[in-house]
XYZ file of C-alpha atoms in Angstrom:
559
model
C 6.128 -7.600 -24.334
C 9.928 -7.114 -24.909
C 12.068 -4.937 -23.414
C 11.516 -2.253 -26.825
C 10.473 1.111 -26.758
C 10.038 4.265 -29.330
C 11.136 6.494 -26.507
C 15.056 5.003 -27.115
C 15.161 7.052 -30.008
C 13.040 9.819 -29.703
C 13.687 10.747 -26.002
C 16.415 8.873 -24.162
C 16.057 10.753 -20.998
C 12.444 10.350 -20.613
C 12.937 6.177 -21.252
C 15.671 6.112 -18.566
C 12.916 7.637 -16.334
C 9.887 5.433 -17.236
C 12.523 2.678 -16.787
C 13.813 3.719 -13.388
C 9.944 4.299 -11.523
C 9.421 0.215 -13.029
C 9.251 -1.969 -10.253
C 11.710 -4.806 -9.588
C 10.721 -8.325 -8.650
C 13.104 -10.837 -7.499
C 12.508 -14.781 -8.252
C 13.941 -17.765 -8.526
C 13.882 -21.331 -10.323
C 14.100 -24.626 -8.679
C 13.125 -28.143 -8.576
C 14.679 -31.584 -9.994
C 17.488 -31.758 -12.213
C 17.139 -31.777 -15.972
C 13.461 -30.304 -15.239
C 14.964 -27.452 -17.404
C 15.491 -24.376 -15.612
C 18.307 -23.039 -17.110
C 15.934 -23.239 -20.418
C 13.313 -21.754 -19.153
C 15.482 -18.250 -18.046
C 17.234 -18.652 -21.074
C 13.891 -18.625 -23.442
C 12.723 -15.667 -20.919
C 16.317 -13.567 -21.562
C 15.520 -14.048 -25.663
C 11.873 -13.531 -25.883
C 12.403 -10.547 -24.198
C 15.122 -9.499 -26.257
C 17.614 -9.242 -24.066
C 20.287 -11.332 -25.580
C 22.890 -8.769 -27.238
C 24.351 -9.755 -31.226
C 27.835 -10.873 -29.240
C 26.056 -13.136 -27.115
C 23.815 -14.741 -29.388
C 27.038 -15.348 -31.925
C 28.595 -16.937 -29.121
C 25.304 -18.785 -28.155
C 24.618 -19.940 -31.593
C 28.570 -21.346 -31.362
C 28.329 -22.761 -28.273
C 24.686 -24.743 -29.218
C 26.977 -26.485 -31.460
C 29.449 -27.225 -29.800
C 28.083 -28.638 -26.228
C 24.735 -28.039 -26.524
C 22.267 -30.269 -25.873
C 19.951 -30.077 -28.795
C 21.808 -31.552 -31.760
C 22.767 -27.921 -32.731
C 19.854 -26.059 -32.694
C 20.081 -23.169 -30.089
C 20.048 -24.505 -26.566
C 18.923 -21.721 -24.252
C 20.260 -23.423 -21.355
C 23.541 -22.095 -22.656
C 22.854 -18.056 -21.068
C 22.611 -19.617 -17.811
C 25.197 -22.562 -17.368
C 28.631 -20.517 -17.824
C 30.714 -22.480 -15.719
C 32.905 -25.204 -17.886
C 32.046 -28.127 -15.062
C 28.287 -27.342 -15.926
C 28.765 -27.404 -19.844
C 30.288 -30.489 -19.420
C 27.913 -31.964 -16.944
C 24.360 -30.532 -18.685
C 23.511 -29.260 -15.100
C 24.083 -26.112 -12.646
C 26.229 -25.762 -9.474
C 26.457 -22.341 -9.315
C 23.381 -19.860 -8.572
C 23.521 -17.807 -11.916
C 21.523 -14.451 -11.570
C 20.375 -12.396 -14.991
C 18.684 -9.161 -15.220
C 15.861 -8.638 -17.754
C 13.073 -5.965 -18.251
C 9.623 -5.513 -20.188
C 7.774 -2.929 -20.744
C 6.281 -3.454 -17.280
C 8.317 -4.858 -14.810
C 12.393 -5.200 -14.244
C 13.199 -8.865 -13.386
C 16.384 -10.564 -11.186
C 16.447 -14.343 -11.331
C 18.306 -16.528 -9.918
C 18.868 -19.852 -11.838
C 19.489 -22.216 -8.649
C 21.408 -26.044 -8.563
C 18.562 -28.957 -8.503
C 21.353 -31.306 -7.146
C 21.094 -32.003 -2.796
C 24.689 -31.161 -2.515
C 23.970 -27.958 -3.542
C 21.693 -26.722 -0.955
C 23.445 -24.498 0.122
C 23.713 -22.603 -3.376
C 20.259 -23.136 -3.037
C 19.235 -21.655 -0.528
C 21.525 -18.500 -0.887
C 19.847 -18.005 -4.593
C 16.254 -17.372 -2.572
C 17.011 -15.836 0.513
C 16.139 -12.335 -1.307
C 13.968 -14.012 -3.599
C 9.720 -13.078 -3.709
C 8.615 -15.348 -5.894
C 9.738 -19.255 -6.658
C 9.117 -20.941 -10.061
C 9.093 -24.270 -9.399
C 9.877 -26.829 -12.360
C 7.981 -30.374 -12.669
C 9.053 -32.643 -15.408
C 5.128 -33.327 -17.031
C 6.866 -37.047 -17.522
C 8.087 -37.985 -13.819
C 6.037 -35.550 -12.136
C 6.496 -34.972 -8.242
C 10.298 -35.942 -7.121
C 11.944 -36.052 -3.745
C 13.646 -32.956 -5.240
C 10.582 -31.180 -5.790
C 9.610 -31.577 -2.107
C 12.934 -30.604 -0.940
C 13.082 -27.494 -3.014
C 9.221 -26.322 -1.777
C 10.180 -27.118 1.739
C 13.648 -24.854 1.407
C 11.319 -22.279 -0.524
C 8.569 -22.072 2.555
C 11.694 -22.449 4.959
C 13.311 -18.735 3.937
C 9.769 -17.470 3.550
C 8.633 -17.104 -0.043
C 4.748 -17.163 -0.132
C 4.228 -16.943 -4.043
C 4.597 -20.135 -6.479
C 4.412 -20.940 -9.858
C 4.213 -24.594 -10.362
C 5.403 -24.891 -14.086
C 4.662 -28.233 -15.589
C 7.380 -28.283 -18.522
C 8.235 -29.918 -21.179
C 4.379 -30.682 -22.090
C 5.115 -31.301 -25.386
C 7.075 -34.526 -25.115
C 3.326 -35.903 -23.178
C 1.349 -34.062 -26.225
C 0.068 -31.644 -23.608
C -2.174 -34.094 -21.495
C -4.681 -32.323 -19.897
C -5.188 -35.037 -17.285
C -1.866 -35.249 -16.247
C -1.208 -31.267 -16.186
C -4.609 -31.682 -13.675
C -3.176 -35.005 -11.390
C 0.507 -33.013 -10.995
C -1.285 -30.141 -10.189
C -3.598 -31.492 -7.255
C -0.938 -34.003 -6.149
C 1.497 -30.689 -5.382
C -1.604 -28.556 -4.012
C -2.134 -31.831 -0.864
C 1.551 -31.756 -0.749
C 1.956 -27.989 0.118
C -0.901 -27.299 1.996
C 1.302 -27.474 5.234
C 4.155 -25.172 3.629
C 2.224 -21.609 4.371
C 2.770 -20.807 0.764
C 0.006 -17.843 -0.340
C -1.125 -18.607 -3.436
C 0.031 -21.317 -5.853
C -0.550 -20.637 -9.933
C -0.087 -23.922 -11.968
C 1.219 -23.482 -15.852
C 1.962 -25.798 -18.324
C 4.744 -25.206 -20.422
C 7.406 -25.875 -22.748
C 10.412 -23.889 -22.400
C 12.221 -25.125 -25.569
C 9.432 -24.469 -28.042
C 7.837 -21.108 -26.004
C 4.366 -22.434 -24.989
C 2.688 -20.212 -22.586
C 5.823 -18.600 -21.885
C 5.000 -15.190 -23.193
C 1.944 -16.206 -25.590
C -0.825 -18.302 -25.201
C -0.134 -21.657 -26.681
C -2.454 -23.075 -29.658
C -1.313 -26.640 -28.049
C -3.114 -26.026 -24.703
C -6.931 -24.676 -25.611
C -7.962 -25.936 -22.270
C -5.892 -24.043 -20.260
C -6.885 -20.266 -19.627
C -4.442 -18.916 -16.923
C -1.646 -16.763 -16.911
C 1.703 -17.024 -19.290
C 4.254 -17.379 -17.486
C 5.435 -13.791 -18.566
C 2.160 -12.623 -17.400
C 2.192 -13.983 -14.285
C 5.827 -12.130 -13.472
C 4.755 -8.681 -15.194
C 1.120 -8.637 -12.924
C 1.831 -10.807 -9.249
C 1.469 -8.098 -6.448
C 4.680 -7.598 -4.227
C 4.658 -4.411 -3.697
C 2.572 -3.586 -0.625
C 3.969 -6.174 1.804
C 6.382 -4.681 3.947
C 4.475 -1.785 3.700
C 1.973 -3.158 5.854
C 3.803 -4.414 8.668
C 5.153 -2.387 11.590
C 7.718 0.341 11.099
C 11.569 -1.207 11.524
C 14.552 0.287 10.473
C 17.728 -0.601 12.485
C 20.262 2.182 11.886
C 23.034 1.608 9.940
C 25.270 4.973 10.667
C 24.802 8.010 13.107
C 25.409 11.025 10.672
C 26.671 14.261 12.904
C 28.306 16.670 10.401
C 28.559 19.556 12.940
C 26.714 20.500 15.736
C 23.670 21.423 14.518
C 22.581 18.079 12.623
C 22.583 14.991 13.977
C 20.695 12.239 11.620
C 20.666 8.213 11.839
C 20.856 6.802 8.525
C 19.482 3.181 7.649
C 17.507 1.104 5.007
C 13.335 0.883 6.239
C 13.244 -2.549 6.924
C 9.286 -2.602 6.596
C 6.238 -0.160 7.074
C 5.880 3.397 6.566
C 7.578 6.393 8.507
C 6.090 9.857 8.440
C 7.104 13.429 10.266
C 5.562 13.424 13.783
C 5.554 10.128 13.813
C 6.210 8.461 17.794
C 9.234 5.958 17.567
C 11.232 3.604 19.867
C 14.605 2.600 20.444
C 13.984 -0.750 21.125
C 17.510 -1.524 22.985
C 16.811 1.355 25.707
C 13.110 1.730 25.456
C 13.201 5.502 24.582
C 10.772 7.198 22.729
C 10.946 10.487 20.347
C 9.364 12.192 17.555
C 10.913 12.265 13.825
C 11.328 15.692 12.951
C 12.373 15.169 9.560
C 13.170 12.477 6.511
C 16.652 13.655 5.033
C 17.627 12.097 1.668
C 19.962 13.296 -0.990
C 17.500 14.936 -3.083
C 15.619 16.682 -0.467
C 12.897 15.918 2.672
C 10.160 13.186 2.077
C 7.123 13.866 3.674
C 6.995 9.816 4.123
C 9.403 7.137 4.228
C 8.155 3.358 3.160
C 10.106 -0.279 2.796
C 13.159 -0.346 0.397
C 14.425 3.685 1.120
C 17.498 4.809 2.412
C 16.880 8.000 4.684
C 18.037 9.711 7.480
C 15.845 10.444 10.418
C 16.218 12.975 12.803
C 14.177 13.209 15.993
C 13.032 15.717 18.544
C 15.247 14.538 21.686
C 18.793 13.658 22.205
C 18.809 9.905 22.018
C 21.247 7.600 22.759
C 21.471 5.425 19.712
C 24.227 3.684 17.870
C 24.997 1.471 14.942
C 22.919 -1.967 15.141
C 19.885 0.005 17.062
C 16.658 -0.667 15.846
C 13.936 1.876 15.464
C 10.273 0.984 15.498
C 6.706 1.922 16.437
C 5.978 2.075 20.353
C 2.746 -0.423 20.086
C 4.656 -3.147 17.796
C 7.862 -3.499 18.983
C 10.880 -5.739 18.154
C 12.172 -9.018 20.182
C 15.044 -7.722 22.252
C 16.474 -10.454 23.506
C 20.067 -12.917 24.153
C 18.290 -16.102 23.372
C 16.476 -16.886 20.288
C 15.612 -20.325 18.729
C 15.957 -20.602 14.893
C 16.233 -22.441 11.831
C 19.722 -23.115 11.126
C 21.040 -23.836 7.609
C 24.529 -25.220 7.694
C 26.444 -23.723 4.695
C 30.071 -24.825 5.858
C 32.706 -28.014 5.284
C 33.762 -27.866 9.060
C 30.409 -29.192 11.000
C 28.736 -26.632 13.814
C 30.401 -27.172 16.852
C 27.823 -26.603 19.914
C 29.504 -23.888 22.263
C 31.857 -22.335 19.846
C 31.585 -18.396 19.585
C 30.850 -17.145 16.320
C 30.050 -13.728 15.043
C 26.421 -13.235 14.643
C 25.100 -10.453 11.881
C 22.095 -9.365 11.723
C 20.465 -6.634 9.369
C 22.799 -3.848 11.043
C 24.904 -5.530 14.873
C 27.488 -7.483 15.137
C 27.883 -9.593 18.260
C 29.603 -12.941 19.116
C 27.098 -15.750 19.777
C 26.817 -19.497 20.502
C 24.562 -22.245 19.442
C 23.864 -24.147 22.858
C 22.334 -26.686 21.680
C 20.437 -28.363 18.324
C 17.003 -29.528 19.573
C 16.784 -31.364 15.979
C 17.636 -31.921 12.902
C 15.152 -32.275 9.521
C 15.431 -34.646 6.984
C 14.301 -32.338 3.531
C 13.505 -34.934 2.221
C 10.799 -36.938 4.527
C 10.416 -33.629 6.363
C 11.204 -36.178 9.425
C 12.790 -34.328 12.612
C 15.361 -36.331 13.339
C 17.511 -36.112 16.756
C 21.277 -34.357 16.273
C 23.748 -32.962 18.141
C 25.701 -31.257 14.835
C 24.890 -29.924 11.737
C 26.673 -30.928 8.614
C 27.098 -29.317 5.441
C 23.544 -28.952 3.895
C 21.675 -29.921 7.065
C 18.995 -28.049 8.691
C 17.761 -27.959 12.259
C 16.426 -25.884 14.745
C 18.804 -24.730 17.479
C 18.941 -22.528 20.109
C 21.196 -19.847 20.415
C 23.090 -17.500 23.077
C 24.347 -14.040 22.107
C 27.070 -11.982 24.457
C 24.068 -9.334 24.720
C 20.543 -8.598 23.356
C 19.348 -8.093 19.851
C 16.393 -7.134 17.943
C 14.825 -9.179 15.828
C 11.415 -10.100 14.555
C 10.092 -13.978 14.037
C 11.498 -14.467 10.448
C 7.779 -15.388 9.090
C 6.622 -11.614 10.730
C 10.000 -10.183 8.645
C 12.372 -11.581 6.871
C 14.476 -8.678 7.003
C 15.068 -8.625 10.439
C 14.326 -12.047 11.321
C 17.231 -13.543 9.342
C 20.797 -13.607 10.543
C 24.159 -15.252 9.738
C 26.711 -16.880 11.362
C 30.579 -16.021 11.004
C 33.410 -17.905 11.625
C 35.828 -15.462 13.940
C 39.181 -17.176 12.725
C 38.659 -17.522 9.060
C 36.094 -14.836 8.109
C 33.985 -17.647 5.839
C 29.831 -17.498 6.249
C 28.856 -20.793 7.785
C 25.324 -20.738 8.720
C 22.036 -18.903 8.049
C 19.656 -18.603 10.230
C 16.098 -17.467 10.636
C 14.661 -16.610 13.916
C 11.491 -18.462 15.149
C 11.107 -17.017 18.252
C 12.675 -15.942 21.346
C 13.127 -18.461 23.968
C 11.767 -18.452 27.514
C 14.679 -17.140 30.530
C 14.991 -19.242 33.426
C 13.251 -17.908 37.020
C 16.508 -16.818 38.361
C 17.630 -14.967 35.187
C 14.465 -13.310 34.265
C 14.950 -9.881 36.831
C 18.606 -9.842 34.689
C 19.314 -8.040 31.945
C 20.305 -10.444 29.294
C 21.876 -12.762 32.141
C 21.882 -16.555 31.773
C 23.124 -19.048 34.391
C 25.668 -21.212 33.448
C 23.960 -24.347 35.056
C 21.899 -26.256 32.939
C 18.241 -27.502 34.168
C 20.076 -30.958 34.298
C 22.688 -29.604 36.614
C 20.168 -27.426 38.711
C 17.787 -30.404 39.111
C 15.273 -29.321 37.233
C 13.195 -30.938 34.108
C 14.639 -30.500 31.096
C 12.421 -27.708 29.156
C 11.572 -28.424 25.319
C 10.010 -25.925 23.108
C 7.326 -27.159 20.464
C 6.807 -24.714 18.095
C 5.381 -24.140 14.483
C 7.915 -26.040 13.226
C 7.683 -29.039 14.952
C 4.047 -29.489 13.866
C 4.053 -28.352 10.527
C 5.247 -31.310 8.464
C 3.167 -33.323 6.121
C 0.655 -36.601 7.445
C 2.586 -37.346 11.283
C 5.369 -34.907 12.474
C 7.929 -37.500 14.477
C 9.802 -35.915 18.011
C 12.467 -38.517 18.945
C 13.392 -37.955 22.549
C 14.668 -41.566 23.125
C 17.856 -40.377 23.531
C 16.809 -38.249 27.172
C 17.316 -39.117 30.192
C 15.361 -37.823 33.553
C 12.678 -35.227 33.317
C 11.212 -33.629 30.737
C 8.592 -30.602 30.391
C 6.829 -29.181 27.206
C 6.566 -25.565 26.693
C 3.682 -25.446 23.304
C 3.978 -21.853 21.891
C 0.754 -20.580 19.983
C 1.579 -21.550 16.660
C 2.092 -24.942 17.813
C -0.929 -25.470 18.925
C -2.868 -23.830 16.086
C -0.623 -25.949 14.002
C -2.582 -29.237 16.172
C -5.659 -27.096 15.030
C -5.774 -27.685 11.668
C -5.507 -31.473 11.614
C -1.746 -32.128 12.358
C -0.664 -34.673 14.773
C 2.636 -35.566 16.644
C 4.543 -38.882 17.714
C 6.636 -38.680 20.578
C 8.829 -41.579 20.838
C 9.803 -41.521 24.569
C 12.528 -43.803 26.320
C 11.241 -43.402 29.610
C 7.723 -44.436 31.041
C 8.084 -41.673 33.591
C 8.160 -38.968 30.471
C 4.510 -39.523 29.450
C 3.508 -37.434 32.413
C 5.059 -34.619 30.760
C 2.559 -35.539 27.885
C -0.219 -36.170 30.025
C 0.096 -32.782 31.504
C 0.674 -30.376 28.241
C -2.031 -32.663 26.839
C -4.711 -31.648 30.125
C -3.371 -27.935 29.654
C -4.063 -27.476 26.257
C -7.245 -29.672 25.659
C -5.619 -31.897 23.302
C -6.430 -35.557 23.038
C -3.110 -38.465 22.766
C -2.949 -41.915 22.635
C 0.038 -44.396 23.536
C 1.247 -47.434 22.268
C 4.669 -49.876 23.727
C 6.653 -51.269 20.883
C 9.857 -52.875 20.562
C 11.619 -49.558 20.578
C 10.059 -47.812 23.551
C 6.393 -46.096 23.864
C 4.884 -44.075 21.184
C 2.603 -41.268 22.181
C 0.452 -39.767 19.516
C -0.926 -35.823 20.081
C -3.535 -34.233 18.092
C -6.161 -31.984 18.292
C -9.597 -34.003 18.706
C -12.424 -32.117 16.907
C -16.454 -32.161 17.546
C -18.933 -31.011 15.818
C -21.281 -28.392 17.305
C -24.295 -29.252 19.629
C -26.852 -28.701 17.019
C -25.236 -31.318 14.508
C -24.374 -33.724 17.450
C -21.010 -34.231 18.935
C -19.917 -37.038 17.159
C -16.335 -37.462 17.157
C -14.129 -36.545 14.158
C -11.191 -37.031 15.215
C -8.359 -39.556 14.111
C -6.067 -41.224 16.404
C -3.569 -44.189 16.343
């Protein structure tokens, strides 16, 4: 299982080959503080032998000194480097390690439990596949542990390991490995997650870390090691459409002229039809250039140079992709912002927006809402503070590609730059692009300057995924407008109201529950209203009936 092999001393070039074709898999750990994740890397980094005789000396050292297990070797010691953590017991920093076995080559990312360390957070999994997410078997389910599996859904990681630790201080209670296990199943079954593999464990003393523990007899799943070495990555950008935005326009002399980029996702052969998506161009690839010679095929994760049949016009930040899936190209997307900066977002103010190869200044116009991590609430904002997340919509100088980040997280993501100081103060990920007004819609990537407000016209508000994908009742405050209002429910909305979700308006105005009335006749849904001492409530949910031959008996819940 560790990282050991014969071939280090018999044939040193032929390891260094066998270890290059491994494959690499990216995770991270997470959850509540003092659930042990820095222990759990740090058991991972010596059972695979991967701590070297200087570090262990220093380990074995440090244990006595400030380690936390009366000078026996605390593992959490590999991870926690910074002095302010020794001293503390916890992490601040994101600490990354790099580990092999025989199989697989591993990068994790030991992440900050604490909430003011979202940010850190959320940086530590943006190139993350899989989360390991760490439940104390004692406390079980903590507002940390939500927050943490909503940030994990949030920057699109589908595969979780729910590791129940520190069994052994609960003598490995079968029952309450079970009760932690369903109680996180009902609480992510709104997250989108793909598949969710539940381990008990005890990262001090090694149980089902790499071996199967004598402690739990009952359990017959995966080590946690296994798990790592056999969860299937591999073919998932490889299925989706064909994306590469170009990175540099290679023209040596006149007779070569190549454009040079990372494939973004799916495959890429000779002959192969592609399209600009900024001009709407087509041409043929002629050939896959790489250092080493032509590939007769091109898949997610290479670097290569295309060349095509015609003379295109492309440039640096183009993206190239197949003719019958292409990109959003668009100046107005709506996305999830995370706010990673001191200074709070400032609605208006131009920032640099980056995307997986352009550059181009941008501005949030407005923050439709902001959500609570903790309750999953939506709650209504006008700013976003350090930590905070909301949806917002967004304004760029000129169009963009980009894909819905759940369709590709490589080019649905994005950050935001502060112009003055340089510093990184948002990341985003792209929901969808957001509908033009009438009068801008025959204009290239024009937008009036008038608001629907100014121009007389109800104010338009998206509901999308995210708006209906919270656990029990997702809440939309819109106390706080004033005049008209219309809804505009995309598709995943509305499947969202398909699978049993249901949403509370909270209006301020009587004359707003048309606007629900109407969205409600248009879609088929089914809502309910209620006055209270705040205003009127309005509840909207998908009413379902069963078929005529069972009877039509309904099964819906309201109020």
């Amino acid at each position: 299982m560790a990282h050991q092999s014969e071939l280090i001393e018999k044939d040193i070039l032929a390891y260094l080959k066998s270890h290059e074709e491994k494959t690499m898999l990216r995770f991270i750990t997470c959850g509540s503080v003092d659930d042990g994740k820095s222990t759990l890397i740090g058991r991972l980094l010596w059972d695979s032998k991967m701590v070297f005789e200087d570090q262990l000396a220093s380990l074995e050292a440090d244990s006595k000194k400030v380690g936390t297990q009366g000078g026996a070797i605390d593992y959490a010691l590999l991870l926690d480097g910074l002095q302010a953590e020794r001293e503390q017991g916890i992490t601040i920093d994101v600490a990354y390690r790099y580990f092999s076995t025989e199989r697989r080559k591993f990068i994790v990312a030991d992440t900050p439990g604490h909430e003011q360390y979202t940010r850190n957070m959320v940086t530590g999994a943006s190139t993350a596949q899989v989360a390991v997410i760490l439940v104390d078997a004692r406390k079980g389910l903590l507002t940390q542990t939500r927050r943490h599996s909503y940030l994990v859904s949030l920057v699109g990681i589908r595969h979780i390991v729910l590791a129940v630790n520190k069994m052994d201080l609960i003598d490995f209670d079968q029952q309450r490995f079970e009760a932690i296990r369903r109680d996180y199943e009902q609480f992510a079954a709104s997250l989108g997650f793909g598949d969710i593999t539940a381990i008990p464990l005890s990262a001090l003393g090694g149980d089902n870390m790499i071996e199967p523990s004598a402690n739990t007899p009952w359990y017959d799943g995966p080590t946690l090691m296994n798990y790592l070495e056999s969860v299937q990555i591999e073919g998932e950008d490889r299925e989706k459409p064909f994306r590469m935005p170009v990175q540099w326009v290679n023209r040596p002399h006149l007779d070569f002229r190549g454009f040079c980029g990372t494939v973004a996702s799916g495959v890429i052969r000779p002959g192969d039809e592609l399209l600009v998506a900024s001009s709407g161009l087509t041409s043929r690839v002629t050939r896959i250039v790489t250092m080493d010679g032509d590939l007769k095929e091109a898949v997610a994760g290479q670097s290569v140079t295309l060349t095509l049949v015609d003379e295109v016009d492309i440039s640096r930040g183009d993206m190239l992709s197949v003719i019958d899936a292409p990109p959003i190209y668009a100046r107005h997307p709506e996305a999830h912002l995370v706010w990673l900066h001191d200074e709070p977002l400032q609605p208006g103010q131009v920032y640099l927006v980056k995307t997986a190869a352009a550059m181009t200044p941008g501005r949030v116009t407005a923050v439709q809402y902001a959500v609570d991590v903790n309750t999953l609430e939506q709650k209504r904002a006008h700013t976003l503070r350090l930590n905070e997340i909301g949806v917002a919509s967004l304004e760029f100088d000129r169009p963009i590609s980009f894909d819905p980040y759940r369709q590709n997280r490589h080019t649905g993501s994005f950050i935001l730059i502060d112009r003055i100081t340089n510093a990184t103060v948002a990341a985003g990920m792209v929901i969808a692009a957001l509908p033009l007004e009438p009068e801008s819609a025959s204009k290239a990537g024009f937008r009036s300057k008038l608001s629907d407000t100014e121009r007389g016209l109800p104010r338009r508000i998206i509901l999308t995924e995210a708006t209906a994908s919270g656990t029990g009742v997702s809440v939309v405050d819109l106390t706080g407008e004033v005049g008209a209002i219309e809804f505009d429910a995309s598709a995943s909305f509305l499947e969202c109201l398909g699978k049993a979700n249901r949403i509370l308006f909270r209006l301020g105005d009587l004359g707003q529950l048309q606007a629900v009335a109407a969205m409600a006749f248009e879609h088929t849904l089914s809502f309910e209203f209620d006055r209270t001492a705040e205003g009127i409530s309005v509840l909207l949910f998908k009413r379902v009936t069963r078929s005529a031959n069972v009877g039509t008996d309904d099964v819906g819940t309201g109020i």
